[in-house]
PDB file of C-alpha atoms in Angstrom:
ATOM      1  CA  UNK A 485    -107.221  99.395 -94.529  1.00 46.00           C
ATOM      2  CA  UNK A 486    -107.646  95.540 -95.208  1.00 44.00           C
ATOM      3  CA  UNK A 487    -104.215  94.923 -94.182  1.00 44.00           C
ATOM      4  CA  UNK A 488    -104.823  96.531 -90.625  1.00 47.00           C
ATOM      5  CA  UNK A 489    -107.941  94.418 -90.164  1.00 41.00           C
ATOM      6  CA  UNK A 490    -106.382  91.348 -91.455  1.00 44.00           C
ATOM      7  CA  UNK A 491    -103.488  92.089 -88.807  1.00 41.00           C
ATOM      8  CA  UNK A 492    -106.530  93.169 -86.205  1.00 41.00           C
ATOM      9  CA  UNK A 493    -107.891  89.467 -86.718  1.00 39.00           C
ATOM     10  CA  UNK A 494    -104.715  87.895 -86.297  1.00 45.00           C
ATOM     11  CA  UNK A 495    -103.534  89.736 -83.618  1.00 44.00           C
ATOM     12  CA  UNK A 496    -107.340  88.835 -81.809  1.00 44.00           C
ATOM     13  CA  UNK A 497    -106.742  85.494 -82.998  1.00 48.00           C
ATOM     14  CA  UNK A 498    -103.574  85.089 -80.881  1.00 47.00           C
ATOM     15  CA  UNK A 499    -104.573  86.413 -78.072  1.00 48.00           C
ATOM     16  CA  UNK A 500    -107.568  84.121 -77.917  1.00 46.00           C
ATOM     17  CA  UNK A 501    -105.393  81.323 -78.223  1.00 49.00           C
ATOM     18  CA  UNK A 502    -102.965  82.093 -75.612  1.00 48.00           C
ATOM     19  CA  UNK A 503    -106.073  82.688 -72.792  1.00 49.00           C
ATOM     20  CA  UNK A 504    -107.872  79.288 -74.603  1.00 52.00           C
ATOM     21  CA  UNK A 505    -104.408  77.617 -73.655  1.00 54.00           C
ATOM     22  CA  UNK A 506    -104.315  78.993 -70.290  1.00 53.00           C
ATOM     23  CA  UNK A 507    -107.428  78.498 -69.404  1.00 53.00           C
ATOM     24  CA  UNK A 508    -106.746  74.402 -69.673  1.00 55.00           C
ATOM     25  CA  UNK A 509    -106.981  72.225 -66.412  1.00 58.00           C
ATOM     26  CA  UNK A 510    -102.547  71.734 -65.845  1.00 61.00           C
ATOM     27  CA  UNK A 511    -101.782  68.239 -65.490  1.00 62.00           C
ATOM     28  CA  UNK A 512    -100.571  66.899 -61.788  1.00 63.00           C
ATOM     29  CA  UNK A 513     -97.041  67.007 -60.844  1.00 65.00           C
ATOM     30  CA  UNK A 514     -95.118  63.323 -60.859  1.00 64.00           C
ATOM     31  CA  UNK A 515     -94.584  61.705 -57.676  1.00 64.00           C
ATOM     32  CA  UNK A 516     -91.071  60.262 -57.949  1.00 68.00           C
ATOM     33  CA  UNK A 517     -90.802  56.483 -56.649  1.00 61.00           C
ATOM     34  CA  UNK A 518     -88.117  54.122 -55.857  1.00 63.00           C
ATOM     35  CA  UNK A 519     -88.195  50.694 -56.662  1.00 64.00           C
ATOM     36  CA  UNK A 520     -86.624  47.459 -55.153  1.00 63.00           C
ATOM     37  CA  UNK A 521     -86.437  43.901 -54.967  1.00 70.00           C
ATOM     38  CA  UNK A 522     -89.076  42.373 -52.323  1.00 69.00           C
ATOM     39  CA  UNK A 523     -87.425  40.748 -49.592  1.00 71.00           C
ATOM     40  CA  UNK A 524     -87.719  40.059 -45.992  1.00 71.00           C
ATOM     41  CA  UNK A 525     -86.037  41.817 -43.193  1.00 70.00           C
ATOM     42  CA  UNK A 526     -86.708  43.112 -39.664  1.00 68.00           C
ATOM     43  CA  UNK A 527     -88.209  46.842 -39.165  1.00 67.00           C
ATOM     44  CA  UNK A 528     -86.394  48.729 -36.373  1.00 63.00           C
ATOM     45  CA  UNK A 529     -88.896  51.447 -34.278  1.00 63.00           C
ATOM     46  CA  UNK A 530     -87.252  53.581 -32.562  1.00 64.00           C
ATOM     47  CA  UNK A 531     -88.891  55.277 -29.339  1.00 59.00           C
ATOM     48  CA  UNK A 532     -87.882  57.887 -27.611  1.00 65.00           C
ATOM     49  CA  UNK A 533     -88.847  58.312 -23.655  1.00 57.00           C
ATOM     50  CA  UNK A 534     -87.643  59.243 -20.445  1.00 61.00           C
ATOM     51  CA  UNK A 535     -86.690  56.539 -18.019  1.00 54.00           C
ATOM     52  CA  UNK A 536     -83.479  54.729 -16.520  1.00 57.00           C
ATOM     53  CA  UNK A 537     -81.365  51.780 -18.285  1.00 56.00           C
ATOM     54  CA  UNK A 538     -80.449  49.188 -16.080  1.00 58.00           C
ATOM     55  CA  UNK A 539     -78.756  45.682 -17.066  1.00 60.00           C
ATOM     56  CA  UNK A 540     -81.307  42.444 -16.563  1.00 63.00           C
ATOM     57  CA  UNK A 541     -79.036  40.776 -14.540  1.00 71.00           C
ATOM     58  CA  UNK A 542     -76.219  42.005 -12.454  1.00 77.00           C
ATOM     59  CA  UNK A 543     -73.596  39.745 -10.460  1.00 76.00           C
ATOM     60  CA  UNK A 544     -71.728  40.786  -7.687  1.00 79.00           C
ATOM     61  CA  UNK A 545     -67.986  38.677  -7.351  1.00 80.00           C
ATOM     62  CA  UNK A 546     -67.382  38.329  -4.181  1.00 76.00           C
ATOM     63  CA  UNK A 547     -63.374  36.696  -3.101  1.00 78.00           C
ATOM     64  CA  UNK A 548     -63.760  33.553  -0.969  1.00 82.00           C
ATOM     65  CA  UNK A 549     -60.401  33.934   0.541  1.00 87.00           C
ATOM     66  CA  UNK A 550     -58.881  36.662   2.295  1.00 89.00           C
ATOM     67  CA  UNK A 551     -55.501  38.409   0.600  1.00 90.00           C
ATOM     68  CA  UNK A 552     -54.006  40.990  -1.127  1.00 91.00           C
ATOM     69  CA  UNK A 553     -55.297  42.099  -4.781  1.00 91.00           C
ATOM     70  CA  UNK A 554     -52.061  41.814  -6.384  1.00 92.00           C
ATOM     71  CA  UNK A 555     -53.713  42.410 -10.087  1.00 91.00           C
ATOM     72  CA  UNK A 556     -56.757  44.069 -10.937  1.00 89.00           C
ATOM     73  CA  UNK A 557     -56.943  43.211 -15.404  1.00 89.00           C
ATOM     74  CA  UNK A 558     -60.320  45.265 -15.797  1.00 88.00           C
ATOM     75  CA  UNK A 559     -61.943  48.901 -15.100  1.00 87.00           C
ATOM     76  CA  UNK A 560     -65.188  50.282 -14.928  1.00 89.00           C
ATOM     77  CA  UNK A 561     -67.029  49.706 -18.485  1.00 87.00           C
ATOM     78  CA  UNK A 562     -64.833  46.994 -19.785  1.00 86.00           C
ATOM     79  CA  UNK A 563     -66.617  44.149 -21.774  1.00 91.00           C
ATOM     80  CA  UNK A 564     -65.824  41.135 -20.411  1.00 88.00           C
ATOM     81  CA  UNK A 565     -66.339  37.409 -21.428  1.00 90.00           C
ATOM     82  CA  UNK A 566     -67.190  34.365 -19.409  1.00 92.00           C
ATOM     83  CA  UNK A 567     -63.760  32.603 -17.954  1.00 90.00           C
ATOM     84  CA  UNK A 568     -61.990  35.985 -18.819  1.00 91.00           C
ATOM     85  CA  UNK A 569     -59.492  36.655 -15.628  1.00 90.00           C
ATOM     86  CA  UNK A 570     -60.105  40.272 -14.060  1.00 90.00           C
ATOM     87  CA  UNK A 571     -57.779  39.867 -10.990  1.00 90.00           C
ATOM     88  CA  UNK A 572     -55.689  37.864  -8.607  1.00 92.00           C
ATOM     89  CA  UNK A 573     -55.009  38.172  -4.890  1.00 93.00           C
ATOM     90  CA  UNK A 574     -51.393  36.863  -3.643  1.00 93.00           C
ATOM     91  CA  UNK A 575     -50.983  33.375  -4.113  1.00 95.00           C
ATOM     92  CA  UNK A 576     -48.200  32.791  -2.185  1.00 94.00           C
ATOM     93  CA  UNK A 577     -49.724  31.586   1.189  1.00 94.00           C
ATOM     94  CA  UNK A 578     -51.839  29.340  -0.662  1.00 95.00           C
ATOM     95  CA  UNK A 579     -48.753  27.750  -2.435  1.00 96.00           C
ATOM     96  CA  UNK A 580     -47.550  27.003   0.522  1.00 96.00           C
ATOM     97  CA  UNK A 581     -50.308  25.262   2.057  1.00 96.00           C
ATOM     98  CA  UNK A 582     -50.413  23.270  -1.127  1.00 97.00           C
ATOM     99  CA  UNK A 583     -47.463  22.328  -0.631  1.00 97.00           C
ATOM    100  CA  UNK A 584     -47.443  21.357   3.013  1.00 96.00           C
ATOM    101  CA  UNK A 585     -50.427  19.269   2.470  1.00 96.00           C
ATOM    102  CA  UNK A 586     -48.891  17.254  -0.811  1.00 97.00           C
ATOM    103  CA  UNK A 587     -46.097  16.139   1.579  1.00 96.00           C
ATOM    104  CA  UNK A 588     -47.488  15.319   4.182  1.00 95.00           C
ATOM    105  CA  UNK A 589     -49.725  12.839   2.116  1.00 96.00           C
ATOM    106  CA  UNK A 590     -46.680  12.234   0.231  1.00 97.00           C
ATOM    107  CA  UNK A 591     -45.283  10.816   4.873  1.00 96.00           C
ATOM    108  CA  UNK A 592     -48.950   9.296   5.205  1.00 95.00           C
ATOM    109  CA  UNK A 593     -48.408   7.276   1.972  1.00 96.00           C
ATOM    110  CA  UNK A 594     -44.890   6.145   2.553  1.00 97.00           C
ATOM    111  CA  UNK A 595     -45.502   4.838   6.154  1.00 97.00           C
ATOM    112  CA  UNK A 596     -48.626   3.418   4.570  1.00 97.00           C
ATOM    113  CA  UNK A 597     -46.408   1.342   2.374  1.00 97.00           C
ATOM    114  CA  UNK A 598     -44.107   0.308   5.224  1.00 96.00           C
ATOM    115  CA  UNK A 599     -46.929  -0.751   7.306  1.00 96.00           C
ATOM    116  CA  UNK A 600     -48.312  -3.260   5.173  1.00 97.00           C
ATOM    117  CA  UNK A 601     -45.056  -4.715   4.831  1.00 96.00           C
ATOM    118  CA  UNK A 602     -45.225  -5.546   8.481  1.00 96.00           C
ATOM    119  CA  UNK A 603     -48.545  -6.746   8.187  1.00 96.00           C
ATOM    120  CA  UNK A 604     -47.752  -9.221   5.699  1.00 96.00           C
ATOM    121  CA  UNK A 605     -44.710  -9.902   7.678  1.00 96.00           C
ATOM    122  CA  UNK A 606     -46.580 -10.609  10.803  1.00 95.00           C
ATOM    123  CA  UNK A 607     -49.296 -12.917   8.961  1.00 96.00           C
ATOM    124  CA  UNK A 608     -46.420 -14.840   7.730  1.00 96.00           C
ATOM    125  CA  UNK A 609     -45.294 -15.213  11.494  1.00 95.00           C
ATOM    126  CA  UNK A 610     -48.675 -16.251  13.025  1.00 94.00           C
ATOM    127  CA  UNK A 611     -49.119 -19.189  10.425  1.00 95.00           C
ATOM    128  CA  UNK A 612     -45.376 -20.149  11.187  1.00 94.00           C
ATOM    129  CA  UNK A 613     -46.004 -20.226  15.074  1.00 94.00           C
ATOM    130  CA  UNK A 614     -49.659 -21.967  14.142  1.00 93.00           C
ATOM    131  CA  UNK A 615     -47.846 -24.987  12.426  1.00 93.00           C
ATOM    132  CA  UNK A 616     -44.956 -25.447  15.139  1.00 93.00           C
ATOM    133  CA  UNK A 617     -48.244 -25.195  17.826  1.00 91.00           C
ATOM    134  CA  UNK A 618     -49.788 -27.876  15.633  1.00 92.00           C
ATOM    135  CA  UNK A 619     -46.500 -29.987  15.895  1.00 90.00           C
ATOM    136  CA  UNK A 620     -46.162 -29.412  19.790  1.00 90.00           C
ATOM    137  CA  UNK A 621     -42.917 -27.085  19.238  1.00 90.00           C
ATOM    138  CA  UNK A 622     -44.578 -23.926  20.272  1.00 89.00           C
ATOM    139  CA  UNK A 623     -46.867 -22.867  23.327  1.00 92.00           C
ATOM    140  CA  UNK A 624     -50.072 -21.037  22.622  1.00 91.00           C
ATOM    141  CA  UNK A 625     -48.824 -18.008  24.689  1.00 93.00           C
ATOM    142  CA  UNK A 626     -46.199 -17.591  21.638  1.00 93.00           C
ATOM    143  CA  UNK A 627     -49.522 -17.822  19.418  1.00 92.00           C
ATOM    144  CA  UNK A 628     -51.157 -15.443  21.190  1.00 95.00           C
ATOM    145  CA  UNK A 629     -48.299 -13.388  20.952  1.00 95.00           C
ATOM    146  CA  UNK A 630     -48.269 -13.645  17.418  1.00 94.00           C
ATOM    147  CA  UNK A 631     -51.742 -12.750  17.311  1.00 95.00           C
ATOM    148  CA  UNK A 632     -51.470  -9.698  18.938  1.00 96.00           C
ATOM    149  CA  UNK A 633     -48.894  -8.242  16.997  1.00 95.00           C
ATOM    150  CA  UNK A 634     -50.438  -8.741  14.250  1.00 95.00           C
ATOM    151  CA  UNK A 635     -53.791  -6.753  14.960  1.00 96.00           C
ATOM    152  CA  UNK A 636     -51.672  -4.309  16.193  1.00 96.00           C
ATOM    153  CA  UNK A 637     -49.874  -3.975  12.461  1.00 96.00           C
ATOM    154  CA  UNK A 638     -53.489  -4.265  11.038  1.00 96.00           C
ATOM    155  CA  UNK A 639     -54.868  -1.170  13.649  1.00 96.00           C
ATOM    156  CA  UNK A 640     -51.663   0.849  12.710  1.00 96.00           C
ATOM    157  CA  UNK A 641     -52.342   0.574   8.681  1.00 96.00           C
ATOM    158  CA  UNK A 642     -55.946   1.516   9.220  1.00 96.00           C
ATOM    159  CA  UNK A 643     -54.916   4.711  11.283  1.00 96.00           C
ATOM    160  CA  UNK A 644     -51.774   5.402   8.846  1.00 96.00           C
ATOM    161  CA  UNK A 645     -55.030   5.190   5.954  1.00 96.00           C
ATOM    162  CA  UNK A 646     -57.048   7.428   7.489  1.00 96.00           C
ATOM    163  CA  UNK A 647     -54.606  10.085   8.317  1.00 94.00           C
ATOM    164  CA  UNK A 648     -53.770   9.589   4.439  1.00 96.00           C
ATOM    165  CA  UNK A 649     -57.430  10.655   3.580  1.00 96.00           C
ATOM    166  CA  UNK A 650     -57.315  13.608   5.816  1.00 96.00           C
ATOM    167  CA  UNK A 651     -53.780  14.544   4.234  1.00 96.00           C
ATOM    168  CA  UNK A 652     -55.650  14.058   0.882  1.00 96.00           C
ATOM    169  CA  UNK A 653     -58.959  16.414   1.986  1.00 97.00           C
ATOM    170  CA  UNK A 654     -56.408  19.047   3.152  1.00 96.00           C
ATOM    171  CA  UNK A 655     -54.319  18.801  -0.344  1.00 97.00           C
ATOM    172  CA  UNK A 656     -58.011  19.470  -1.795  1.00 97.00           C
ATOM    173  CA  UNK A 657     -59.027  21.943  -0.169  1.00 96.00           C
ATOM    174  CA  UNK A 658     -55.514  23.954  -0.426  1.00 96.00           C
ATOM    175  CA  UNK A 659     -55.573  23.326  -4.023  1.00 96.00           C
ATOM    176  CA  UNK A 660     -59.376  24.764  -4.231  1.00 95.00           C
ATOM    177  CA  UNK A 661     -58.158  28.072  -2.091  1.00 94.00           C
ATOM    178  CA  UNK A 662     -55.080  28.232  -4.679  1.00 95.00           C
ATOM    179  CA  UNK A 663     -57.310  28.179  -7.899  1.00 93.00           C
ATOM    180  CA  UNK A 664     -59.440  31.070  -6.371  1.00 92.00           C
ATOM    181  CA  UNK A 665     -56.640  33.362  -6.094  1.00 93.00           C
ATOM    182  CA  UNK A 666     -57.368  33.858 -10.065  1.00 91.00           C
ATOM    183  CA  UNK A 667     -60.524  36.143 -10.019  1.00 90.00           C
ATOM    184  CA  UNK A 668     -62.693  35.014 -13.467  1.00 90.00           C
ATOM    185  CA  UNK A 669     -65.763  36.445 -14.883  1.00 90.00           C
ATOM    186  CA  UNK A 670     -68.946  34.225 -14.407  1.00 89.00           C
ATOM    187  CA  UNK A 671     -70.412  35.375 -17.303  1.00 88.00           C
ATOM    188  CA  UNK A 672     -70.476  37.605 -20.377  1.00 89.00           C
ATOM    189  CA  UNK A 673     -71.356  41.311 -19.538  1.00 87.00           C
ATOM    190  CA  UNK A 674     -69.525  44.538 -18.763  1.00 88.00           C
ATOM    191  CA  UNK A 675     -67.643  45.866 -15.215  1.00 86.00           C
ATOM    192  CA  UNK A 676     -69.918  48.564 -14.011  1.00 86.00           C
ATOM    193  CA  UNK A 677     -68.564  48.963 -10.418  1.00 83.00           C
ATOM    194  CA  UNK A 678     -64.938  48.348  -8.779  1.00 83.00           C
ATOM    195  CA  UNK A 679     -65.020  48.352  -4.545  1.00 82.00           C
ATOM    196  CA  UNK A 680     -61.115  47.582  -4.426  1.00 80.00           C
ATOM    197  CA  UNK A 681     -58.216  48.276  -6.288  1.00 86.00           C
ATOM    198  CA  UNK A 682     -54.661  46.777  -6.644  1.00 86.00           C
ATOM    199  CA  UNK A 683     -52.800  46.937  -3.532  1.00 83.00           C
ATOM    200  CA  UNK A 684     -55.884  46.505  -1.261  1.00 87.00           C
ATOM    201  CA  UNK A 685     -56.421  43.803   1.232  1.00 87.00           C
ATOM    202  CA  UNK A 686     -59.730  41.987   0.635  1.00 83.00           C
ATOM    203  CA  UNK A 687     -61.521  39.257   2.586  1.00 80.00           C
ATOM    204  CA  UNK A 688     -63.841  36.219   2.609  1.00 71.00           C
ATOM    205  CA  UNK A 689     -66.889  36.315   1.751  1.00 58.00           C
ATOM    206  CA  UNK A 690     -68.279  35.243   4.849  1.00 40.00           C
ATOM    207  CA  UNK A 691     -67.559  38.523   5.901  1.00 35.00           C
ATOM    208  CA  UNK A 692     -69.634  40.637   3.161  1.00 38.00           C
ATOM    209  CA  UNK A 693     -66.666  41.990   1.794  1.00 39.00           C
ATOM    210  CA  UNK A 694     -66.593  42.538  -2.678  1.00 41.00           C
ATOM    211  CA  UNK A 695     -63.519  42.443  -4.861  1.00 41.00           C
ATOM    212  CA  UNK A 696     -64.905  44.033  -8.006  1.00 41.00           C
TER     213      UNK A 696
END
């Protein structure tokens, strides 16, 4: 009999314990944390909304001369960089007009050079015809003869000059016409439109008319 109640008081004992234990406020769960260096660096935010994307600024290359696109180097969404060559239109009229115009400055320049030969040549002759006036062996009709001829050397030079300068203007302006044969990129950005392709003839710009 003793030995149930002793067994009795341990078995209340332990079952005391265990609903003591339970009855014990549980600790909080741990909140796991990561840890890093402090430093400085930018915070992207990313939004999300409905709406159009458009590029701020858009350039339209327009050819200044008229010609065939013999090479179109880009298509539609093609990075490009500034300088970077997306086309060329047939250079070969444009060659030629350089050409015509460096020769004939190359003419304007040579008679230039003969000319003021004779100019010198008919200086030289008015101060001979001077001194033999001075000395009573020549008439002034010989000096004014002399004279003439040589303002009409001096008129010639100046007209042989200016034709030189025109010569030169037209060399210029074949050799700008030439250079924009080679379409470029004006600045840094990406194709997002072609109007002509290789083979196609395309025009001034005074007439409205877009290469790429």
């Amino acid at each position: 009999m003793i030995k149930r109640i002793i067994i009795g008081l341990l078995l209340v004992g332990a079952v005391v314990a265990i609903t003591m234990s339970g009855l014990k406020p549980k600790p909080p769960k741990s909140t796991e944390v990561n840890l890093a260096k402090a430093s400085k660096a930018d915070i992207t935010r990313t939004v999300s909304a409905a709406g159009k994307v458009a590029s701020s600024t858009t350039v339209r290359i327009n050819s200044n001369i008229s010609g065939e696109l013999v090479e179109l180097l880009v298509k539609v969404g093609d990075k490009v960089q500034k300088g970077q060559v997306l086309g060329r239109i047939d250079p070969a009229r444009y060659r030629a007009q350089v050409k015509n115009a460096s020769a004939a400055l190359a003419s304007a320049k040579a008679e230039i050079a003969v000319s003021q030969v004779a100019v010198v040549k008919a200086e030289s002759e008015l101060k001979r015809i001077e001194a033999l006036v001075q000395k009573g062996l020549a008439s002034a009709a010989e000096q004014e003869t002399g004279n003439h001829v040589l303002e009409s050397e001096k008129a010639r030079l100046v007209s042989l000059q200016q034709r030189a300068g025109q010569s030169q203007a037209q060399l210029d302006e074949a050799n700008d016409f030439l250079s924009k044969t080679t379409i470029a990129a004006p600045i840094d950005g990406e194709v997002i439109e072609l109007d002509r392709q290789r083979g196609e003839r395309v025009r001034g710009s005074d007439l409205g008319e877009d290469v790429v």
